[in-house]
Every structure is written in structure tokens, then in C-alpha cells.
Short mmCIF file of C-alpha atoms in Angstrom, two decimals:
data_model
loop_
_atom_site.label_atom_id
_atom_site.label_comp_id
_atom_site.label_asym_id
_atom_site.label_seq_id
_atom_site.Cartn_x
_atom_site.Cartn_y
_atom_site.Cartn_z
CA UNK A 15 1.38 27.73 -1.23
CA UNK A 16 2.34 25.46 -3.19
CA UNK A 17 3.53 21.75 -1.88
CA UNK A 18 5.21 18.84 -3.75
CA UNK A 19 3.98 15.53 -2.56
CA UNK A 20 6.27 12.74 -3.73
CA UNK A 21 4.28 10.05 -5.36
CA UNK A 22 6.20 6.85 -6.33
CA UNK A 23 4.77 5.03 -4.03
CA UNK A 24 2.12 5.06 -1.19
CA UNK A 25 0.43 6.85 1.00
CA UNK A 26 0.85 9.14 -1.29
CA UNK A 27 -3.11 10.91 -1.75
CA UNK A 28 -4.04 10.09 1.42
CA UNK A 29 -1.66 13.64 2.06
CA UNK A 30 -2.78 15.83 -0.95
CA UNK A 31 -6.71 15.33 0.16
CA UNK A 32 -5.55 16.79 3.30
CA UNK A 33 -3.68 19.72 2.01
CA UNK A 34 -5.68 20.45 -0.14
CA UNK A 35 -8.80 20.61 2.45
CA UNK A 36 -6.67 22.93 4.24
CA UNK A 37 -6.39 25.57 1.18
CA UNK A 38 -2.24 24.49 -0.32
CA UNK A 39 -1.70 23.65 -3.98
CA UNK A 40 -0.75 20.40 -4.76
CA UNK A 41 1.48 18.39 -6.65
CA UNK A 42 2.52 15.31 -7.43
CA UNK A 43 6.24 14.79 -7.62
CA UNK A 44 7.25 11.12 -9.85
CA UNK A 45 9.70 12.28 -11.75
CA UNK A 46 12.12 14.90 -12.37
CA UNK A 47 10.44 17.05 -15.03
CA UNK A 48 8.26 17.93 -11.42
CA UNK A 49 9.88 20.25 -9.95
CA UNK A 50 10.96 22.20 -12.66
CA UNK A 51 7.70 24.76 -11.23
CA UNK A 52 7.32 26.61 -7.90
CA UNK A 53 8.13 24.17 -4.52
CA UNK A 54 7.33 25.63 -0.97
CA UNK A 55 6.40 22.69 1.08
CA UNK A 56 7.88 18.94 1.11
CA UNK A 57 5.87 15.36 2.19
CA UNK A 58 7.28 12.34 1.44
CA UNK A 59 4.07 9.66 2.39
CA UNK A 60 4.07 7.01 4.01
CA UNK A 61 4.56 3.38 2.07
CA UNK A 62 7.63 0.19 1.89
CA UNK A 63 11.19 3.18 2.35
CA UNK A 64 12.59 -0.12 0.17
CA UNK A 65 10.35 1.18 -2.64
CA UNK A 66 10.95 4.80 -2.46
CA UNK A 67 14.35 5.26 -2.12
CA UNK A 68 14.62 3.19 -4.41
CA UNK A 69 12.80 5.44 -7.00
CA UNK A 70 13.74 8.10 -5.88
CA UNK A 71 17.75 7.56 -7.66
CA UNK A 72 16.03 6.22 -10.52
CA UNK A 73 13.94 8.32 -11.78
CA UNK A 74 16.10 11.00 -10.60
CA UNK A 75 14.47 12.62 -7.42
CA UNK A 76 17.45 12.31 -5.12
CA UNK A 77 20.08 15.55 -5.87
CA UNK A 78 17.46 18.18 -6.22
CA UNK A 79 15.63 16.67 -3.54
CA UNK A 80 18.38 16.18 -1.29
CA UNK A 81 20.07 20.43 -2.45
CA UNK A 82 16.51 22.32 -1.28
CA UNK A 83 16.00 19.94 1.84
CA UNK A 84 19.61 21.20 2.23
CA UNK A 85 18.70 24.08 1.54
CA UNK A 86 16.15 24.79 4.36
CA UNK A 87 13.37 23.89 1.91
CA UNK A 88 10.50 21.79 4.33
CA UNK A 89 9.48 18.50 4.87
CA UNK A 90 6.95 16.84 6.53
CA UNK A 91 7.67 13.44 6.11
CA UNK A 92 5.48 10.47 7.61
CA UNK A 93 5.97 7.28 9.01
CA UNK A 94 8.51 5.19 4.98
CA UNK A 95 9.20 9.94 4.88
CA UNK A 96 11.17 9.28 7.82
CA UNK A 97 13.14 6.47 7.29
CA UNK A 98 14.19 8.18 4.59
CA UNK A 99 15.67 11.46 5.84
CA UNK A 100 17.22 9.25 9.16
CA UNK A 101 20.53 9.24 9.00
CA UNK A 102 21.27 7.00 10.00
CA UNK A 103 18.90 3.56 9.92
CA UNK A 104 19.61 0.90 12.84
CA UNK A 105 21.63 -2.44 11.58
CA UNK A 106 21.77 -0.86 8.57
CA UNK A 107 24.73 -0.09 6.17
CA UNK A 108 22.97 1.78 3.51
CA UNK A 109 21.01 5.14 4.34
CA UNK A 110 18.68 7.67 2.41
CA UNK A 111 18.39 11.36 1.66
CA UNK A 112 20.24 10.84 4.94
CA UNK A 113 19.80 14.70 5.97
CA UNK A 114 18.23 14.89 10.27
CA UNK A 115 20.54 13.28 11.81
CA UNK A 116 18.36 11.06 14.10
CA UNK A 117 19.03 7.08 14.51
CA UNK A 118 15.42 5.30 12.53
CA UNK A 119 14.31 1.25 13.81
CA UNK A 120 12.48 0.19 11.35
CA UNK A 121 9.69 -2.43 11.66
CA UNK A 122 10.46 -1.42 14.98
CA UNK A 123 6.91 -3.13 16.07
CA UNK A 124 6.74 -5.29 14.99
CA UNK A 125 5.19 -6.51 12.08
CA UNK A 126 0.97 -5.73 11.04
CA UNK A 127 0.09 -7.97 14.50
CA UNK A 128 2.21 -5.00 16.94
CA UNK A 129 1.28 -2.18 14.74
CA UNK A 130 -1.82 0.34 16.71
CA UNK A 131 -3.92 3.46 17.52
CA UNK A 132 -3.61 5.82 20.10
CA UNK A 133 -3.69 8.59 21.60
CA UNK A 134 -1.21 11.85 22.64
CA UNK A 135 0.47 14.62 23.38
CA UNK A 136 2.63 15.98 19.94
CA UNK A 137 4.40 19.89 21.12
CA UNK A 138 3.21 22.90 19.65
CA UNK A 139 0.22 20.97 18.48
CA UNK A 140 -1.72 19.28 21.58
CA UNK A 141 -2.60 15.90 22.24
CA UNK A 142 -3.27 14.04 18.74
CA UNK A 143 -4.36 10.97 17.56
CA UNK A 144 -1.64 8.27 16.04
CA UNK A 145 -1.98 5.81 13.75
CA UNK A 146 0.98 3.50 13.75
CA UNK A 147 1.14 1.15 11.37
CA UNK A 148 4.70 -1.24 10.31
CA UNK A 149 5.53 1.32 11.81
CA UNK A 150 9.42 2.97 13.17
CA UNK A 151 10.39 5.07 15.45
CA UNK A 152 13.70 7.06 17.06
CA UNK A 153 16.13 5.79 18.79
CA UNK A 154 19.02 7.82 18.74
CA UNK A 155 18.58 12.43 18.52
CA UNK A 156 20.93 14.15 17.64
CA UNK A 157 22.99 18.02 17.78
CA UNK A 158 20.07 21.04 17.31
CA UNK A 159 16.75 18.15 17.43
CA UNK A 160 13.50 18.67 19.05
CA UNK A 161 11.88 15.32 20.32
CA UNK A 162 8.10 17.07 20.31
CA UNK A 163 5.94 13.66 20.37
CA UNK A 164 6.82 10.31 22.84
CA UNK A 165 4.74 7.15 22.94
CA UNK A 166 5.86 4.04 25.77
CA UNK A 167 9.23 5.48 26.36
CA UNK A 168 9.74 5.78 22.11
CA UNK A 169 10.14 9.46 20.35
CA UNK A 170 8.20 9.21 17.32
CA UNK A 171 8.43 12.97 16.37
CA UNK A 172 10.44 15.03 16.18
CA UNK A 173 11.45 18.72 14.29
CA UNK A 174 14.74 20.02 12.39
CA UNK A 175 14.88 23.06 11.42
CA UNK A 176 13.56 22.65 8.13
CA UNK A 177 12.46 18.93 8.86
CA UNK A 178 9.60 17.22 11.21
CA UNK A 179 9.67 13.64 10.98
CA UNK A 180 6.37 11.33 12.31
CA UNK A 181 6.35 7.59 13.34
CA UNK A 182 3.24 7.97 12.40
CA UNK A 183 0.51 8.27 10.02
CA UNK A 184 -2.20 12.03 10.62
CA UNK A 185 -2.44 11.51 6.74
CA UNK A 186 -5.35 8.81 7.86
CA UNK A 187 -6.08 10.21 11.45
CA UNK A 188 -9.00 12.78 10.07
CA UNK A 189 -6.97 15.78 11.65
CA UNK A 190 -5.74 17.79 10.49
CA UNK A 191 -3.11 19.97 12.80
CA UNK A 192 -0.04 18.11 11.73
CA UNK A 193 -0.51 19.67 8.16
CA UNK A 194 -2.17 22.67 9.56
CA UNK A 195 1.41 23.02 11.43
CA UNK A 196 3.38 22.42 8.37
CA UNK A 197 2.22 24.26 6.97
CA UNK A 198 2.57 26.74 8.97
CA UNK A 199 6.38 25.98 8.76
CA UNK A 200 6.02 26.61 4.79
CA UNK A 201 4.60 29.98 5.54
CA UNK A 202 7.19 31.41 7.73
CA UNK A 203 9.53 29.52 5.84
CA UNK A 204 8.60 31.33 2.46
CA UNK A 205 8.76 35.18 4.38
CA UNK A 206 12.30 34.99 4.57
CA UNK A 207 10.79 33.34 8.62
CA UNK A 208 13.98 30.67 9.99
CA UNK A 209 13.42 27.22 10.64
CA UNK A 210 13.93 26.87 14.35
CA UNK A 211 10.08 25.38 16.16
CA UNK A 212 7.80 28.47 16.10
CA UNK B 21 -2.43 -3.60 24.10
CA UNK B 22 -6.08 -1.43 25.05
CA UNK B 23 -10.01 -1.29 23.68
CA UNK B 24 -9.25 1.45 21.22
CA UNK B 25 -6.70 0.58 19.96
CA UNK B 26 -8.67 -3.43 19.01
CA UNK B 27 -11.88 -1.15 17.83
CA UNK B 28 -9.21 0.44 15.10
CA UNK B 29 -7.71 -2.68 14.49
CA UNK B 30 -9.85 -3.30 11.09
CA UNK B 31 -8.89 0.33 10.25
CA UNK B 32 -4.95 0.07 10.97
CA UNK B 33 -5.62 -3.56 7.88
CA UNK B 34 -7.49 -0.90 5.82
CA UNK B 35 -4.46 1.54 6.55
CA UNK B 36 -1.23 -0.85 6.10
CA UNK B 37 -3.01 -1.24 1.84
CA UNK B 38 -3.30 2.22 1.31
CA UNK B 39 0.96 2.63 2.90
CA UNK B 40 1.31 -0.78 -0.44
CA UNK B 41 -0.94 1.99 -3.02
CA UNK B 42 1.14 2.94 -6.54
CA UNK B 43 3.50 -0.47 -5.56
CA UNK B 44 3.08 -3.88 -7.06
CA UNK B 45 3.02 -6.86 -4.98
CA UNK B 46 5.24 -10.26 -6.22
CA UNK B 47 4.50 -13.73 -5.97
CA UNK B 48 7.71 -15.89 -4.39
CA UNK B 49 8.67 -19.15 -3.73
CA UNK B 50 12.38 -19.18 -2.61
CA UNK B 51 13.40 -16.33 0.45
CA UNK B 52 16.19 -16.10 -2.33
CA UNK B 53 12.93 -15.10 -5.04
CA UNK B 54 11.33 -12.38 -2.26
CA UNK B 55 15.53 -10.70 -2.35
CA UNK B 56 14.48 -10.28 -5.63
CA UNK B 57 11.40 -9.34 -5.36
CA UNK B 58 12.91 -7.10 -2.55
CA UNK B 59 15.50 -5.27 -4.50
CA UNK B 60 13.54 -4.94 -7.58
CA UNK B 61 11.40 -2.93 -6.34
CA UNK B 62 8.18 -4.70 -5.26
CA UNK B 63 6.11 -3.28 -2.06
CA UNK B 64 5.55 -6.42 -0.69
CA UNK B 65 5.95 -9.70 -1.35
CA UNK B 66 2.97 -12.91 -1.76
CA UNK B 67 5.18 -16.28 -0.37
CA UNK B 68 3.28 -19.54 -1.60
CA UNK B 69 4.55 -22.44 -3.16
CA UNK B 70 3.53 -23.01 -6.30
CA UNK B 71 2.58 -20.10 -8.37
CA UNK B 72 -0.37 -19.86 -9.89
CA UNK B 73 1.29 -21.04 -13.02
CA UNK B 74 3.00 -23.44 -11.89
CA UNK B 75 -0.32 -25.03 -9.41
CA UNK B 76 -2.48 -24.51 -13.51
CA UNK B 77 0.40 -27.14 -15.36
CA UNK B 78 0.91 -29.07 -12.08
CA UNK B 79 -3.69 -29.88 -11.26
CA UNK B 80 -4.47 -31.42 -8.31
CA UNK B 81 -4.82 -30.18 -4.82
CA UNK B 82 -3.27 -26.38 -4.07
CA UNK B 83 -2.65 -25.90 -0.36
CA UNK B 84 -1.46 -23.38 2.50
CA UNK B 85 2.43 -23.57 1.75
CA UNK B 86 4.60 -24.69 4.44
CA UNK B 87 4.88 -22.35 7.35
CA UNK B 88 8.56 -23.21 7.62
CA UNK B 89 8.72 -21.85 3.95
CA UNK B 90 6.82 -18.42 4.60
CA UNK B 91 9.28 -17.69 7.74
CA UNK B 92 12.44 -18.43 5.45
CA UNK B 93 10.50 -16.37 3.83
CA UNK B 94 9.31 -13.32 6.19
CA UNK B 95 13.50 -14.05 7.03
CA UNK B 96 14.86 -13.00 4.37
CA UNK B 97 12.34 -8.83 3.77
CA UNK B 98 11.70 -6.58 5.12
CA UNK B 99 9.38 -5.60 3.55
CA UNK B 100 5.37 -7.17 4.15
CA UNK B 101 5.03 -11.10 3.75
CA UNK B 102 1.88 -11.64 2.75
CA UNK B 103 0.43 -15.53 2.69
CA UNK B 104 -2.35 -17.71 0.78
CA UNK B 105 -4.95 -19.64 1.77
CA UNK B 106 -7.87 -21.43 0.71
CA UNK B 107 -11.73 -20.08 0.21
CA UNK B 108 -13.29 -20.92 3.62
CA UNK B 109 -10.25 -22.92 5.46
CA UNK B 110 -10.37 -20.59 8.47
CA UNK B 111 -8.38 -23.19 9.76
CA UNK B 112 -5.20 -22.39 7.03
CA UNK B 113 -5.97 -18.67 8.37
CA UNK B 114 -5.74 -19.44 11.97
CA UNK B 115 -2.10 -21.44 11.59
CA UNK B 116 -1.02 -18.31 8.69
CA UNK B 117 -1.76 -15.41 11.84
CA UNK B 118 0.22 -18.03 14.44
CA UNK B 119 3.54 -16.94 12.62
CA UNK B 120 2.26 -13.36 12.37
CA UNK B 121 1.42 -12.92 8.73
CA UNK B 122 1.09 -9.15 7.50
CA UNK B 123 -1.70 -10.24 4.74
CA UNK B 124 -3.81 -13.63 4.05
CA UNK B 125 -4.70 -13.51 1.00
CA UNK B 126 -8.41 -15.73 1.04
CA UNK B 127 -7.39 -17.15 -2.86
CA UNK B 128 -9.31 -18.85 -5.57
CA UNK B 129 -6.06 -19.91 -7.06
CA UNK B 130 -5.99 -22.41 -3.94
CA UNK B 131 -8.20 -25.81 -3.90
CA UNK B 132 -12.05 -24.17 -2.41
CA UNK B 133 -12.06 -26.20 1.05
CA UNK B 134 -15.75 -24.38 1.28
CA UNK B 135 -18.24 -24.23 -1.91
CA UNK B 136 -21.05 -22.06 0.10
CA UNK B 137 -18.72 -20.62 2.69
CA UNK B 138 -16.44 -17.69 2.89
CA UNK B 139 -14.43 -17.50 6.69
CA UNK B 140 -15.53 -14.67 8.32
CA UNK B 141 -12.63 -12.85 8.05
CA UNK B 142 -14.06 -10.44 11.54
CA UNK B 143 -12.76 -12.91 14.19
CA UNK B 144 -9.48 -12.17 12.92
CA UNK B 145 -6.15 -9.53 13.50
CA UNK B 146 -4.32 -9.60 10.99
CA UNK B 147 -5.37 -8.53 7.50
CA UNK B 148 -6.85 -10.20 4.46
CA UNK B 149 -6.77 -9.55 0.66
CA UNK B 150 -9.65 -10.97 -1.22
CA UNK B 151 -10.91 -11.47 -4.98
CA UNK B 152 -13.37 -9.81 -6.53
CA UNK B 153 -14.67 -9.32 -9.96
CA UNK B 154 -17.16 -7.69 -9.58
CA UNK B 155 -19.37 -4.80 -7.54
CA UNK B 156 -21.38 -7.81 -5.79
CA UNK B 157 -18.55 -10.76 -4.48
CA UNK B 158 -16.66 -7.01 -3.88
CA UNK B 159 -18.87 -5.99 -1.39
CA UNK B 160 -20.02 -9.05 -0.17
CA UNK B 161 -15.92 -9.91 1.20
CA UNK B 162 -15.15 -6.84 3.12
CA UNK B 163 -19.16 -7.38 4.52
CA UNK B 164 -17.14 -10.72 5.54
CA UNK B 165 -14.43 -9.08 7.15
CA UNK B 166 -11.44 -8.06 4.07
CA UNK B 167 -10.32 -4.54 4.42
CA UNK B 168 -8.22 -5.29 0.77
CA UNK B 169 -10.07 -6.50 -2.81
CA UNK B 170 -8.31 -6.97 -6.32
CA UNK B 171 -9.70 -8.05 -8.83
CA UNK B 172 -9.70 -11.39 -9.51
CA UNK B 173 -8.29 -11.50 -13.43
CA UNK B 174 -6.91 -16.16 -14.77
CA UNK B 175 -4.29 -15.64 -12.63
CA UNK B 176 -0.87 -17.60 -13.68
CA UNK B 177 -1.69 -17.67 -17.64
CA UNK B 178 -0.04 -14.02 -18.27
CA UNK B 179 -3.89 -13.41 -20.10
CA UNK B 180 -4.47 -9.12 -19.34
CA UNK B 181 -8.23 -10.48 -20.68
CA UNK B 182 -10.08 -10.91 -17.43
CA UNK B 183 -8.13 -8.10 -14.88
CA UNK B 184 -8.96 -6.09 -17.58
CA UNK B 185 -12.97 -7.62 -17.37
CA UNK B 186 -14.01 -7.17 -14.03
CA UNK B 187 -11.68 -3.84 -13.27
CA UNK B 188 -14.07 -2.54 -15.92
CA UNK B 189 -17.00 -4.05 -14.64
CA UNK B 190 -16.17 -3.06 -11.10
CA UNK B 191 -15.62 0.59 -12.35
CA UNK B 192 -18.70 0.34 -13.91
CA UNK B 193 -21.30 -0.70 -11.15
CA UNK B 194 -19.72 2.01 -9.15
CA UNK B 195 -20.43 4.55 -12.16
CA UNK B 196 -24.00 3.48 -11.20
CA UNK B 197 -24.17 3.37 -7.28
CA UNK B 198 -23.14 6.48 -8.16
CA UNK B 199 -25.37 7.61 -9.63
CA UNK B 200 -28.91 6.64 -7.90
CA UNK B 201 -30.97 8.30 -5.85
CA UNK B 202 -30.80 7.70 -3.10
CA UNK B 203 -33.75 5.48 -1.99
CA UNK B 204 -32.92 3.37 -5.51
CA UNK B 205 -30.20 2.12 -3.06
CA UNK B 206 -32.12 -0.18 -1.25
CA UNK B 207 -33.42 -2.38 -3.62
CA UNK B 208 -29.66 -2.53 -5.54
CA UNK B 209 -28.09 -4.08 -1.81
CA UNK B 210 -30.32 -6.43 -2.44
CA UNK B 211 -29.83 -7.25 -5.72
CA UNK B 212 -25.99 -7.51 -5.16
CA UNK B 213 -26.57 -9.21 -2.24
CA UNK B 214 -24.95 -6.73 0.23
CA UNK B 215 -24.98 -4.41 3.34
CA UNK B 216 -26.47 -1.60 2.79
CA UNK B 217 -24.71 0.46 4.55
CA UNK B 218 -21.64 -0.56 1.71
CA UNK B 219 -23.72 0.33 -0.77
CA UNK B 220 -24.15 4.24 0.07
CA UNK B 221 -20.62 4.34 0.18
CA UNK B 222 -19.84 3.73 -2.82
CA UNK B 223 -22.73 5.94 -3.57
CA UNK B 224 -21.35 8.61 -1.19
CA UNK B 225 -17.52 8.48 -2.78
CA UNK B 226 -17.73 6.41 -5.49
CA UNK B 227 -14.77 4.39 -4.95
CA UNK B 228 -14.65 1.45 -2.70
CA UNK B 229 -14.01 1.59 0.87
CA UNK B 230 -10.71 -0.22 1.11
CA UNK B 231 -8.54 -0.14 -1.87
CA UNK B 232 -8.41 -1.88 -5.13
CA UNK B 233 -5.68 -2.99 -6.49
CA UNK B 234 -5.16 -5.31 -9.68
CA UNK B 235 -4.37 -9.01 -9.79
CA UNK B 236 -4.47 -11.89 -12.32
CA UNK B 237 -2.21 -11.93 -16.23
CA UNK B 238 0.12 -8.71 -15.10
CA UNK B 239 2.79 -10.32 -17.03
CA UNK B 240 5.41 -7.09 -18.88
CA UNK B 241 5.19 -3.08 -17.97
CA UNK B 242 2.18 -2.07 -20.66
CA UNK B 243 0.32 -4.82 -18.26
CA UNK B 244 0.39 -2.72 -15.46
CA UNK B 245 0.27 0.34 -16.80
CA UNK B 246 -2.97 -0.98 -18.37
CA UNK B 247 -4.51 -2.14 -15.42
CA UNK B 248 -4.27 1.83 -12.87
CA UNK B 249 -4.71 3.95 -16.15
CA UNK B 250 -7.94 1.71 -15.11
CA UNK B 251 -8.08 2.61 -11.83
CA UNK B 252 -6.09 0.45 -9.84
CA UNK B 253 -4.18 1.46 -6.91
CA UNK B 254 -1.16 -1.30 -7.04
CA UNK B 255 -0.37 -4.42 -9.07
CA UNK B 256 -0.67 -8.63 -8.03
CA UNK B 257 2.47 -10.12 -10.54
CA UNK B 258 2.44 -13.92 -10.04
CA UNK B 259 3.63 -15.47 -13.25
CA UNK B 260 4.89 -13.01 -14.94
CA UNK B 261 7.42 -12.33 -13.38
CA UNK B 262 9.59 -15.18 -11.84
CA UNK B 263 8.40 -17.13 -15.04
CA UNK B 264 9.97 -14.98 -17.32
CA UNK B 265 13.45 -15.03 -18.83
CA UNK B 266 15.14 -11.70 -16.61
CA UNK B 267 13.18 -11.74 -13.95
CA UNK B 268 15.51 -9.22 -12.18
CA UNK B 269 14.97 -6.92 -15.11
CA UNK B 270 11.39 -7.33 -16.05
CA UNK B 271 10.10 -6.70 -11.94
CA UNK B 272 11.49 -3.23 -11.74
CA UNK B 273 10.81 -2.87 -15.36
CA UNK B 274 7.16 -2.91 -13.62
CA UNK B 275 7.56 -0.50 -10.48
CA UNK B 276 8.17 1.84 -12.08
CA UNK B 277 5.56 1.10 -14.94
CA UNK B 278 3.05 1.19 -11.47
CA UNK B 279 5.39 4.34 -10.84
CA UNK B 280 4.65 6.53 -13.77
CA UNK B 281 1.96 4.68 -15.69
CA UNK B 282 0.67 7.68 -17.88
CA UNK B 283 3.89 8.35 -19.33
CA UNK B 284 3.83 7.01 -22.75
CA UNK B 285 7.32 7.64 -23.58
CA UNK B 286 9.19 6.48 -20.30
CA UNK B 287 7.15 2.75 -20.45
CA UNK B 288 8.26 2.46 -23.73
CA UNK B 289 11.46 3.07 -22.37
CA UNK B 290 11.28 0.25 -19.44
CA UNK B 291 9.87 -2.07 -22.01
CA UNK B 292 12.84 -2.86 -23.59
CA UNK B 293 15.48 -5.66 -23.98
CA UNK B 294 13.23 -7.69 -21.18
CA UNK B 295 13.57 -10.69 -22.76
CA UNK B 296 11.24 -13.60 -23.31
CA UNK B 297 7.92 -12.45 -21.10
CA UNK B 298 6.15 -15.58 -20.38
CA UNK B 299 4.32 -17.96 -22.64
CA UNK B 300 0.94 -17.49 -21.13
CA UNK B 301 -2.16 -19.33 -22.23
CA UNK B 302 -5.29 -17.98 -23.80
CA UNK B 303 -8.39 -17.76 -22.28
CA UNK B 304 -9.67 -19.86 -25.14
CA UNK B 305 -7.66 -22.41 -24.05
CA UNK B 306 -7.87 -23.21 -20.65
CA UNK B 307 -9.66 -25.43 -19.12
CA UNK B 308 -9.82 -23.76 -15.04
CA UNK B 309 -11.00 -21.08 -14.67
CA UNK B 310 -9.88 -20.34 -11.13
CA UNK B 311 -12.43 -16.37 -11.35
CA UNK B 312 -15.07 -19.08 -11.67
CA UNK B 313 -14.07 -19.91 -7.34
CA UNK B 314 -15.85 -18.15 -4.53
CA UNK B 315 -19.10 -15.93 -5.28
#
């Protein structure tokens, strides 16, 4: 299993550490040339979505990644990564990859003083620790998007076929169950399985 | 918020710094500059009244910025907004917390308010970043509650030599602590004047317990790449951008240089036609060493 981690900015190393501990091979995607090898799954990490979105375009990564996601490559997107995937960003004209039919609200809990920690149930996985850091949440879900977790009545985790989008940061929580679930998705996809929820 | 949240506040603050990694934090003095910085790809901005080069030129006492000016910048961008308070000036820090700043820089760039005590940063909910020249300073700031460290460098000079010196010094000391026998760590803690637990963390992990950025004197994409290759996890650029001929272009080039800091071919392209870099002052020419403030 070879997982590409978008490494243009943000907490990409933390994802790599968790994935490696689970036995997956990881490599960093910083420019187009990095996309030449085998790719069984993609991680869009936390960071600043404005920075990552801009660098995706300027480093020639936008189109190839968009095509791979559209053709079924499993993706794990956390926080800023979720914003990159969202079809619509609340209150903004622009969007980034736009492959996940949801509307997300950026900085939905306010500034850093609004960042928080909690534990909540995630469908297919169980109760897990959730670190929300200047986090977004999902305001609206469309066509066949499955809601996997809600906190205080807000949607914070969704799955749509090959795409897993989270408001929070499993990569800093010390709990590996979300990454294990994602690697399971990658394995299924590699074996020609379908992408609907397991 | 429940108790659990309060207990994890420091963790959440360290984690915000983790989200900034691989990015560039830019000094801005107006909402307009903040927008330019955000469009150029800054992962955060530092709101301050005068950039370090101008503070250096103007002389006199320099203090926390006008909260109205900081709020104007908070309203102009969606990325995190940081602001500086004077070393030891906990009232300034309280004010910055009251306007919900995302990160406070207890900074040697401003005139120190206390020549003995730093702020007890554990008393705050908002996170703090502090400057350090060596491992001892870094771990003392962390013990006081800092959730992010940056090299001090020498702000406002456009001369990267001190940032390089501080980063190399820190790396050297970390390597030394890592190679020690466990029974030597107690003496090491005494020598560095820091808590034993922090020395033990460095010994076990070979790194600081918080994110470490480079700052002070970074003026070009090559400077940024140099600091990243020396082990910085991101870069602060102060005077280097808005004191240069084409701030927008230079800012965007530095952002890309930090992402692809090992790709010399790309760095060459990024370094082309950036216009005038900030003029800069060599370290031998400056009368005021800001890095000497706050040990």
C-alpha cells in the first residue's frame, strides 16, 4: 500500500507517522513529478486551506489530483483538506477541488480560543478523540453523502464514495482508528471493490 | 466548555502551530498588506505597527500595537492573526487575549517591559510563540508555557547570519542531549537551567516538544530554503517582504521556496526577477542587538 500525502503546507508529517506505524508506505507530494509512481490513497492534511489551494494550482497538482479523486482514488481529508474537497464553501465564491458534494463553513468555531477537544461517536469506527483546531464544519450535505459524525448537532465527518472528510484531526490524537478505516478503504479500492461505505 | 477542554488547551495550542508548519508567517502593518500576504500564500500574519526595520530606524520605545489596528487586520483575512507584546508585559498579553488574537509573540523586537521575568504563559488560554537562540532559552520559554518557538535571528536587518547561528546552535545542543546517557540528563537540566522533564523529552525524541520556526533576517527565497534545510519547520518573514521592491511577488516566491526547499532548480526560477531585496544591514553595523533581549 502506497499512500501519497499532500505536503505543500501543514501537518502532513503527523499523517505519515500514523500511516507508517500502521504498516503503509508513504510519500510526500510537493510537486507534479511526485505523482509519477504507484498511488493507492491520498491524504489532504490540516493546514491553511488558502495556502494549500493556491499551491495546488501553482505547482501543477490541481488537475492530476482532481482527476484521480474523480476516478475513485480513496482520499482522507482533515480540516483544511475537507475545505479543499468541498463543492461549496459557505459565504465564498471560490472553491478548490470541489469533488465532495457538501457545503463547509470555514473557521466555523471562531478563532483559536474556540478550538476544542471532545470525544464522540464516529460511524463504522466507534467513540474517538476529536481535536478541533480553528475547525470547519459541514453545513449541508447533498446526494448520497453519508454523515459519519456529529458534535453539538453539527456534521463533522462525512463519507461520499471514495472520499472521507473530517473537521477534526485524527493525526494528532494518538488514536489510529480513522487511519485504519482509511487504509481499509484503500485496500478495498485496490481490490476493485466499490467505494460506498464498508 | 468542559474540564477536558481546559486540560487540553495547551495541546490544542501546540497543535495550531503544527498546522502552520511548512508555511510562511508574514509581518504586516495594514489590512491591505494582510490581504496581499494572504493572497501570496502566508499561513498566518503578524500584525504590528511598524516592521522591525522601521523600529530599528526610528529608535525609542516600541510597544504592543493599537488593538483597533489589529482588529482591522483580523477583519481583513481568514488566516490566523498573531501580534506581539513586550517581554514580560503580561497586561499587553491580556489585552491581546481579550481581542481573541490567535497567537501572541512575546517578542524581543519590542522594547522589553521586564528585564528579569518573562510572562507566565500558563495563565493564558491563547497560545504564545517566543524567540530563542539556543536550547536553554527554548526550553525555558516552553516551561513558561510557550507552545511554539522561533529562532531570534536579528530582526529588521535582512541579514540571515544570526538565524543560521541560532538554528545551528539549537541543533547542536539537541544532538548532544540525544547522545547523553540517561544519568547525565540531571546535570544537563541544571546546566541549561531548565526542568528535567523537558531535557528528557529532547533526549528521547531528538527535537523540541513544540514546533520550531526560523525568524529574523530572512529576506529571499534562498534564505528561506536555507533555514528549512537547516531544520526549521517554517519561516517568519518580517521586514524582508514589505521593505522590498515587489512585495507580492517576493512573498509568493518565499512561500513556494518553503514548500520545495530542496528543489534547487525550482528555487532558481523562484529567485528570478524579484526586484530589489530589502537593503539590509550587516550584523557588525548594528548598534542594537535585539537577540540579546530576554534570556
